CSV table of C-alpha atoms and ligand atoms in Angstrom, one decimal:
chain,number,residue,atom,x,y,z
A,1,MET,CA,-24.3,10.1,-31.0
A,2,LYS,CA,-23.4,10.6,-27.3
A,3,ARG,CA,-19.6,10.6,-27.1
A,4,ILE,CA,-17.0,12.0,-29.5
A,5,GLY,CA,-13.2,12.2,-29.3
A,6,VAL,CA,-10.7,14.9,-30.3
A,7,LEU,CA,-7.0,14.5,-31.1
A,8,THR,CA,-4.1,16.4,-32.6
A,9,SER,CA,-1.8,14.5,-34.9
A,10,GLY,CA,1.4,15.1,-37.0
A,11,GLY,CA,3.3,18.4,-36.8
A,12,ASP,CA,1.7,20.8,-34.3
A,13,SER,CA,0.6,24.2,-35.4
A,14,PRO,CA,-0.4,27.4,-33.5
A,15,GLY,CA,-4.2,27.4,-33.1
A,16,MET,CA,-4.6,23.7,-32.5
A,17,ASN,CA,-5.5,24.5,-28.9
A,18,ALA,CA,-8.2,26.9,-30.1
A,19,GLY,CA,-9.5,24.0,-32.2
A,20,ILE,CA,-9.5,21.6,-29.2
A,21,ARG,CA,-11.4,24.2,-27.1
A,22,ALA,CA,-13.9,24.7,-29.9
A,23,VAL,CA,-14.6,21.0,-30.3
A,24,VAL,CA,-14.9,20.5,-26.5
A,25,ARG,CA,-17.2,23.4,-25.8
A,26,ALA,CA,-19.3,23.0,-29.0
A,27,GLY,CA,-19.7,19.3,-28.2
A,28,ILE,CA,-20.9,20.0,-24.7
A,29,HIS,CA,-23.2,22.7,-26.0
A,30,GLN,CA,-24.8,20.0,-28.2
A,31,GLY,CA,-25.2,17.7,-25.3
A,32,LEU,CA,-22.3,15.4,-26.2
A,33,GLU,CA,-19.5,14.1,-24.0
A,34,VAL,CA,-16.1,14.9,-25.4
A,35,VAL,CA,-13.0,12.8,-24.8
A,36,GLY,CA,-9.5,14.1,-25.4
A,37,ILE,CA,-7.2,11.6,-27.0
A,38,HIS,CA,-3.6,12.2,-26.0
A,39,ARG,CA,-0.5,11.9,-28.3
A,40,GLY,CA,-2.4,11.5,-31.6
A,41,TYR,CA,-2.9,8.0,-32.9
A,42,GLN,CA,-0.4,6.5,-30.4
A,43,GLY,CA,-2.6,7.6,-27.6
A,44,MET,CA,-5.6,6.1,-29.4
A,45,ILE,CA,-3.9,2.7,-29.6
A,46,ASP,CA,-2.7,2.9,-26.0
A,47,GLY,CA,-6.1,4.1,-24.7
A,48,GLU,CA,-4.6,7.4,-23.4
A,49,MET,CA,-7.8,9.4,-23.2
A,50,ASN,CA,-10.1,11.2,-20.8
A,51,VAL,CA,-13.4,13.1,-20.7
A,52,MET,CA,-12.9,16.9,-21.0
A,53,GLY,CA,-15.2,19.4,-19.2
A,54,PRO,CA,-15.6,23.0,-20.3
A,55,ARG,CA,-13.0,24.2,-17.7
A,56,SER,CA,-10.4,21.8,-19.0
A,57,VAL,CA,-9.9,24.1,-22.0
A,58,SER,CA,-9.9,27.4,-20.1
A,59,GLY,CA,-7.0,29.7,-20.9
A,60,ILE,CA,-5.7,27.8,-23.9
A,61,ILE,CA,-7.0,29.8,-26.8
A,62,ASN,CA,-3.9,32.0,-26.7
A,63,ARG,CA,-1.4,29.1,-26.4
A,64,GLY,CA,0.7,27.5,-29.1
A,65,GLY,CA,1.4,23.8,-29.2
A,66,THR,CA,-1.3,21.4,-28.2
A,67,ILE,CA,-2.4,20.5,-24.7
A,68,LEU,CA,-3.3,17.0,-26.0
A,69,HIS,CA,0.3,16.6,-27.3
A,70,SER,CA,0.9,15.3,-30.8
A,71,ALA,CA,2.8,12.3,-32.2
A,72,ARG,CA,3.8,10.5,-35.3
A,73,CYS,CA,2.8,6.8,-34.9
A,74,MET,CA,4.1,4.2,-37.3
A,75,ALA,CA,1.9,1.4,-35.8
A,76,PHE,CA,-1.2,3.3,-37.0
A,77,LYS,CA,-0.1,2.9,-40.6
A,78,GLU,CA,-0.7,-0.9,-40.3
A,79,PRO,CA,-4.1,-2.5,-40.2
A,80,GLU,CA,-3.3,-4.2,-36.9
A,81,GLY,CA,-2.6,-0.8,-35.2
A,82,ARG,CA,-5.8,0.7,-36.5
A,83,ALA,CA,-7.7,-2.4,-35.2
A,84,GLN,CA,-6.2,-1.8,-31.8
A,85,ALA,CA,-7.2,1.9,-31.9
A,86,ALA,CA,-10.7,1.1,-33.1
A,87,ALA,CA,-11.1,-1.4,-30.2
A,88,GLN,CA,-10.0,1.3,-27.7
A,89,LEU,CA,-12.5,3.8,-29.2
A,90,LYS,CA,-15.3,1.2,-28.9
A,91,LYS,CA,-14.3,0.4,-25.3
A,92,HIS,CA,-14.5,4.1,-24.5
A,93,GLU,CA,-17.8,4.3,-26.3
A,94,ILE,CA,-16.5,6.9,-28.7
A,95,GLU,CA,-18.7,7.0,-31.8
A,96,GLY,CA,-17.0,9.8,-33.8
A,97,ILE,CA,-13.7,11.7,-33.8
A,98,VAL,CA,-12.4,15.0,-34.8
A,99,VAL,CA,-8.8,14.8,-36.0
A,100,ILE,CA,-6.8,18.1,-36.1
A,101,GLY,CA,-3.7,17.5,-38.3
A,102,GLY,CA,-2.3,17.4,-41.8
A,103,ASP,CA,-2.9,15.1,-44.8
A,104,GLY,CA,-1.0,12.2,-43.2
A,105,SER,CA,-3.4,12.3,-40.3
A,106,TYR,CA,-6.3,12.3,-42.7
A,107,ARG,CA,-5.1,9.2,-44.5
A,108,GLY,CA,-5.1,7.5,-41.1
A,109,ALA,CA,-8.6,8.9,-40.2
A,110,HIS,CA,-9.9,7.8,-43.6
A,111,ALA,CA,-8.5,4.2,-43.1
A,112,LEU,CA,-10.1,4.1,-39.6
A,113,TYR,CA,-13.4,5.1,-41.1
A,114,THR,CA,-13.4,2.7,-44.1
A,115,GLU,CA,-12.1,-0.3,-42.1
A,116,HIS,CA,-14.0,0.2,-38.8
A,117,GLY,CA,-16.8,2.6,-39.5
A,118,ILE,CA,-15.7,5.2,-37.0
A,119,ALA,CA,-17.1,8.5,-38.0
A,120,CYS,CA,-14.4,11.1,-38.5
A,121,ILE,CA,-14.1,14.7,-39.4
A,122,GLY,CA,-10.7,16.4,-40.1
A,123,LEU,CA,-9.6,20.0,-39.2
A,124,PRO,CA,-6.6,21.2,-41.2
A,125,GLY,CA,-3.9,21.8,-38.7
A,126,THR,CA,-0.5,22.5,-40.3
A,127,ILE,CA,1.6,25.6,-40.8
A,128,ASP,CA,2.4,24.6,-44.4
A,129,ASN,CA,-1.0,25.6,-45.9
A,130,ASP,CA,-0.6,22.8,-48.4
A,131,ILE,CA,-3.9,21.0,-47.9
A,132,GLY,CA,-6.3,20.8,-50.8
A,133,GLY,CA,-9.9,21.8,-50.2
A,134,THR,CA,-9.2,24.7,-47.9
A,135,GLU,CA,-7.8,28.1,-48.6
A,136,TYR,CA,-6.2,28.3,-45.1
A,137,THR,CA,-4.9,25.8,-42.6
A,138,ILE,CA,-4.8,26.4,-38.8
A,139,GLY,CA,-1.3,27.8,-38.0
A,140,PHE,CA,-0.3,29.2,-41.3
A,141,ASP,CA,-1.1,32.8,-40.5
A,142,THR,CA,0.9,32.7,-37.3
A,143,ALA,CA,3.8,31.0,-38.9
A,144,ILE,CA,4.1,33.5,-41.8
A,145,ASN,CA,3.9,36.4,-39.3
A,146,THR,CA,6.6,34.8,-37.1
A,147,ALA,CA,8.8,34.3,-40.2
A,148,MET,CA,8.1,37.8,-41.5
A,149,GLU,CA,9.1,39.4,-38.1
A,150,ALA,CA,12.3,37.3,-38.2
A,151,ILE,CA,13.1,38.6,-41.7
A,152,ASP,CA,12.5,42.2,-40.6
A,153,ARG,CA,15.1,41.7,-37.9
A,154,VAL,CA,17.5,40.1,-40.3
A,155,ARG,CA,17.0,43.1,-42.6
A,156,ASP,CA,18.2,45.5,-39.9
A,157,THR,CA,21.5,43.8,-39.4
A,158,ALA,CA,21.9,43.0,-43.2
A,159,ALA,CA,21.5,46.7,-44.0
A,160,ALA,CA,23.8,47.8,-41.2
A,161,HIS,CA,26.6,45.7,-42.5
A,162,ASP,CA,25.9,45.8,-46.2
A,163,ARG,CA,25.5,42.0,-46.2
A,164,ASN,CA,23.4,39.5,-48.1
A,165,PHE,CA,21.4,36.9,-46.2
A,166,PHE,CA,19.9,33.5,-46.9
A,167,VAL,CA,16.9,33.0,-44.6
A,168,GLU,CA,15.6,29.4,-44.4
A,169,VAL,CA,11.9,28.9,-43.5
A,170,MET,CA,9.9,25.7,-43.1
A,171,GLY,CA,8.3,23.7,-45.9
A,172,ARG,CA,9.7,20.4,-46.7
A,173,HIS,CA,7.4,19.9,-49.7
A,174,SER,CA,5.7,23.2,-50.0
A,175,GLY,CA,7.0,26.7,-50.8
A,176,TYR,CA,3.9,28.5,-49.6
A,177,ILE,CA,5.3,29.8,-46.3
A,178,SER,CA,8.5,30.9,-48.1
A,179,MET,CA,6.7,32.7,-50.9
A,180,ILE,CA,4.3,34.6,-48.7
A,181,THR,CA,7.0,35.6,-46.2
A,182,ALA,CA,9.3,36.7,-49.0
A,183,ILE,CA,6.7,39.0,-50.4
A,184,ALA,CA,5.7,40.3,-46.9
A,185,GLY,CA,9.3,40.7,-45.8
A,186,GLY,CA,10.3,42.5,-49.1
A,187,ALA,CA,12.9,39.9,-50.0
A,188,GLU,CA,14.8,39.9,-53.3
A,189,GLU,CA,14.3,36.3,-54.2
A,190,VAL,CA,12.6,33.0,-53.0
A,191,LEU,CA,13.7,29.5,-53.6
A,192,VAL,CA,10.9,26.9,-53.4
A,193,PRO,CA,10.6,23.1,-53.8
A,194,GLU,CA,8.0,23.5,-56.6
A,195,THR,CA,10.4,25.1,-59.1
A,196,PRO,CA,14.0,24.0,-60.1
A,197,THR,CA,16.6,26.3,-58.6
A,198,ASP,CA,19.2,27.7,-61.0
A,199,ILE,CA,22.3,28.8,-59.0
A,200,PRO,CA,23.9,30.8,-61.8
A,201,ALA,CA,20.6,32.6,-62.4
A,202,LEU,CA,20.5,33.4,-58.7
A,203,VAL,CA,24.0,34.8,-58.8
A,204,GLU,CA,22.9,37.0,-61.8
A,205,LEU,CA,19.9,38.2,-59.9
A,206,LEU,CA,22.1,39.3,-56.9
A,207,ARG,CA,24.5,41.0,-59.3
A,208,GLU,CA,21.6,42.8,-60.9
A,209,GLY,CA,20.5,44.0,-57.5
A,210,GLN,CA,23.9,45.3,-56.8
A,211,ARG,CA,24.0,47.1,-60.1
A,212,GLY,CA,20.7,48.7,-59.2
A,213,GLY,CA,22.2,50.1,-56.0
A,214,LYS,CA,21.3,47.5,-53.4
A,215,THR,CA,23.8,47.1,-50.7
A,216,SER,CA,22.1,44.2,-48.9
A,217,MET,CA,19.7,41.5,-50.2
A,218,ILE,CA,17.6,38.7,-48.7
A,219,VAL,CA,16.9,35.4,-50.3
A,220,VAL,CA,14.2,33.3,-48.6
A,221,VAL,CA,14.8,29.5,-49.0
A,222,ALA,CA,12.2,26.8,-48.3
A,223,GLU,CA,13.9,24.0,-46.4
A,224,GLY,CA,12.9,21.5,-49.0
A,225,ASP,CA,14.4,23.4,-52.0
A,226,ASP,CA,15.8,21.1,-54.7
A,227,ALA,CA,19.2,22.8,-54.6
A,228,GLY,CA,19.6,22.1,-50.9
A,229,ASN,CA,19.1,23.9,-47.6
A,230,ALA,CA,20.1,27.5,-47.1
A,231,LEU,CA,23.6,26.6,-45.9
A,232,GLU,CA,24.2,24.5,-49.0
A,233,ILE,CA,22.8,27.1,-51.3
A,234,ALA,CA,24.9,29.8,-49.8
A,235,GLN,CA,28.0,27.6,-50.3
A,236,LYS,CA,27.0,26.9,-53.9
A,237,VAL,CA,26.7,30.6,-54.6
A,238,ALA,CA,30.0,31.3,-52.9
A,239,ASN,CA,31.7,28.6,-55.0
A,240,ILE,CA,30.9,30.3,-58.3
A,241,SER,CA,30.7,34.0,-57.5
A,242,GLU,CA,32.1,37.0,-55.6
A,243,PHE,CA,29.2,36.6,-53.0
A,244,LYS,CA,31.4,34.8,-50.4
A,245,ASN,CA,30.5,36.8,-47.3
A,246,THR,CA,26.8,36.0,-47.0
A,247,ARG,CA,25.1,34.9,-43.7
A,248,VAL,CA,22.6,32.2,-43.2
A,249,THR,CA,19.6,32.3,-40.7
A,250,ILE,CA,17.5,29.2,-40.2
A,251,ILE,CA,14.2,30.2,-38.5
A,252,GLY,CA,13.2,26.5,-38.1
A,253,HIS,CA,10.8,25.4,-35.4
A,254,LEU,CA,10.4,29.0,-34.1
A,255,GLN,CA,7.7,29.1,-36.8
A,256,ARG,CA,5.7,26.3,-35.2
A,257,GLY,CA,5.4,27.8,-31.8
A,258,GLY,CA,4.0,30.9,-30.2
A,259,SER,CA,0.7,32.5,-29.5
A,260,PRO,CA,-1.7,32.1,-32.5
A,261,THR,CA,-2.8,35.2,-34.4
A,262,ALA,CA,-6.4,36.3,-34.2
A,263,PHE,CA,-6.9,34.8,-37.7
A,264,ASP,CA,-5.8,31.4,-36.6
A,265,ARG,CA,-7.8,31.5,-33.4
A,266,VAL,CA,-11.0,32.5,-35.2
A,267,LEU,CA,-10.4,30.0,-38.0
A,268,ALA,CA,-9.9,27.1,-35.5
A,269,SER,CA,-12.9,28.2,-33.5
A,270,ARG,CA,-15.2,28.3,-36.5
A,271,MET,CA,-13.8,25.0,-37.8
A,272,GLY,CA,-14.2,23.2,-34.4
A,273,VAL,CA,-17.9,24.3,-34.1
A,274,ARG,CA,-18.5,23.1,-37.7
A,275,ALA,CA,-16.8,19.8,-37.1
A,276,VAL,CA,-19.1,18.9,-34.2
A,277,GLU,CA,-22.2,20.0,-36.2
A,278,ALA,CA,-21.0,17.8,-39.1
A,279,LEU,CA,-20.7,14.7,-36.9
A,280,LEU,CA,-24.2,15.3,-35.6
A,281,GLU,CA,-25.5,15.7,-39.1
A,282,GLY,CA,-24.1,12.1,-39.8
A,283,GLU,CA,-21.2,13.3,-41.9
A,284,SER,CA,-18.0,11.3,-42.0
A,285,GLY,CA,-14.8,11.0,-44.0
A,286,LYS,CA,-14.8,14.7,-44.5
A,287,MET,CA,-12.7,17.7,-43.7
A,288,VAL,CA,-13.8,21.2,-42.7
A,289,GLY,CA,-12.3,23.9,-44.9
A,290,ILE,CA,-12.7,27.6,-45.5
A,291,ARG,CA,-13.5,28.9,-49.0
A,292,ASN,CA,-14.5,32.5,-49.7
A,293,GLN,CA,-14.9,33.1,-46.0
A,294,HIS,CA,-17.4,30.2,-45.6
A,295,MET,CA,-16.9,27.0,-43.7
A,296,ILE,CA,-17.3,24.1,-46.2
A,297,LEU,CA,-17.0,20.3,-46.0
A,298,CYS,CA,-15.0,18.3,-48.5
A,299,ARG,CA,-13.8,14.7,-48.7
A,300,LEU,CA,-10.7,13.9,-46.6
A,301,SER,CA,-9.1,12.5,-49.7
A,302,GLU,CA,-9.1,16.0,-51.3
A,303,ALA,CA,-6.5,17.0,-48.7
A,304,TRP,CA,-3.9,14.8,-50.4
A,305,LYS,CA,-5.2,14.6,-53.9
A,306,SER,CA,-5.3,18.3,-54.6
A,307,HIS,CA,-2.5,19.8,-52.6
A,308,THR,CA,-2.5,23.6,-52.8
A,309,GLN,CA,-0.8,24.5,-56.1
A,310,PHE,CA,2.1,26.8,-56.3
A,311,ASP,CA,1.0,30.1,-57.8
A,312,PRO,CA,3.6,31.5,-60.3
A,313,LYS,CA,1.8,34.9,-60.2
A,314,LEU,CA,3.1,35.3,-56.6
A,315,LEU,CA,6.6,34.8,-57.8
A,316,ASN,CA,6.0,37.5,-60.4
A,317,VAL,CA,4.9,39.9,-57.7
A,318,LEU,CA,8.0,39.2,-55.7
A,319,ARG,CA,10.3,39.7,-58.8
A,320,ILE,CA,8.7,42.9,-59.9
A,321,LEU,CA,8.8,44.4,-56.4
A,322,GLY,CA,12.2,43.1,-55.5
A,323,THR,CA,14.1,45.1,-58.2
B,401,ADP,P1,0.6,15.3,-40.9
B,401,ADP,O1,-0.7,14.9,-40.4
B,401,ADP,O2,1.0,16.6,-40.3
B,401,ADP,O3,0.7,15.3,-42.4
B,401,ADP,P2,2.2,12.9,-40.7
B,401,ADP,O4,2.3,12.7,-42.2
B,401,ADP,O5,3.4,12.6,-39.9
B,401,ADP,O6,1.7,14.3,-40.3
B,401,ADP,O7,1.0,11.9,-40.2
B,401,ADP,C1,0.6,11.8,-38.9
B,401,ADP,C2,0.3,10.4,-38.5
B,401,ADP,O8,-0.8,10.0,-39.3
B,401,ADP,C3,1.3,9.4,-38.8
B,401,ADP,O9,2.3,9.3,-37.7
B,401,ADP,C4,0.5,8.1,-38.8
B,401,ADP,O10,0.2,7.7,-37.5
B,401,ADP,C5,-0.8,8.6,-39.5
B,401,ADP,N1,-0.7,8.3,-40.9
B,401,ADP,C6,0.0,9.0,-41.9
B,401,ADP,N2,-0.1,8.4,-43.1
B,401,ADP,C7,-0.9,7.3,-42.9
B,401,ADP,C8,-1.4,6.3,-43.8
B,401,ADP,N3,-1.1,6.3,-45.1
B,401,ADP,N4,-2.2,5.4,-43.3
B,401,ADP,C9,-2.5,5.4,-42.0
B,401,ADP,N5,-2.1,6.3,-41.1
B,401,ADP,C10,-1.3,7.3,-41.5
B,402,F6P,O1,4.4,20.0,-41.7
B,402,F6P,C1,4.8,21.0,-40.9
B,402,F6P,C2,6.3,21.1,-40.8
B,402,F6P,O2,6.7,22.1,-39.9
B,402,F6P,C3,7.1,21.3,-42.1
B,402,F6P,O3,7.1,22.6,-42.6
B,402,F6P,C4,8.4,20.8,-41.8
B,402,F6P,O4,9.1,20.3,-42.9
B,402,F6P,C5,8.1,19.6,-40.9
B,402,F6P,O5,6.9,19.9,-40.3
B,402,F6P,C6,9.2,19.4,-39.8
B,402,F6P,O6,8.7,18.4,-39.0
B,402,F6P,P1,9.4,17.8,-37.7
B,402,F6P,O7,10.3,18.8,-37.2
B,402,F6P,O8,8.3,17.4,-36.8
B,402,F6P,O9,10.1,16.6,-38.3
């Protein structure tokens, strides 16, 4: 193998740049040429790619976003789109690729591998931490710290005015960010997509908090909760209770940006180095993960077959400590 490509795909996450840097420099260290593919699979189809030298990734380890840009590309979901992409890779003599993205990006990489024999290794890049096979994804740690800081700030004003707040965090299909930030931020309750939300029970929990002497409370809501978003939930609570004067804060995309934490930088760096090694070992259709502090390889399909499971024990911790 002489030439490999690297791309970022799907929702960006802090630490993707550290991953790009690691793939570029580890590849060069191993005597490979590394090509940066811009705008995810769209750039692969369009041939938007160029060789990256070691200086092209200087000064990016501390930056959020992705210097290669990311995209969602409908054409790649079709066999014709993937054939165009494979033709571009062959034209640019790219024999293997490292895809930094979420499970959707892996489905694409898996199809490219099975249909066109392009060797591919995935790095888990998503703030959601919902990918099977790995205990952590690149960007999760930064996102939960950003959300936690936001909750700390909300708590100050909530306490000053004796107000209750609903704070919405990201996670369309996963309650992991919300659960962890709720515990870290000392919230009273969390509402997640994985468990049905019971509005009357939530009202009772808030009343219980008041009876226990609380003058302000925080409920963290995952954006994909089954009862609706934070605004809708606040309205539903107001409709059936005395809690009419709550405030809603939506942290939103603030969680996807910003300088990555040390944890995410090191995770992405280790994963990038391992991905290059894996390609040189002849591996393909696999993802680099971290388990018990060790870099591991698992099948790409594990990413979507065994999504990280919701842990009810964490909910228990929150409930015990939020009384
Ligand atoms: P993420 O990688 O963060 O999960 P998406 O689900 O949006 O993000 O997927 C990113 C891109 O991966 C899509 O825009 C598409 O180009 C490609 N992709 C997603 N699902 C598939 C699929 N089933 N087959 C082929 N390509 C896919
Ligand atoms: O997958 C990461 C994520 O940030 C989710 O938590 C969120 O639901 C989604 O992406 C939002 O994506 P976008 O704003 O790109 O549509």
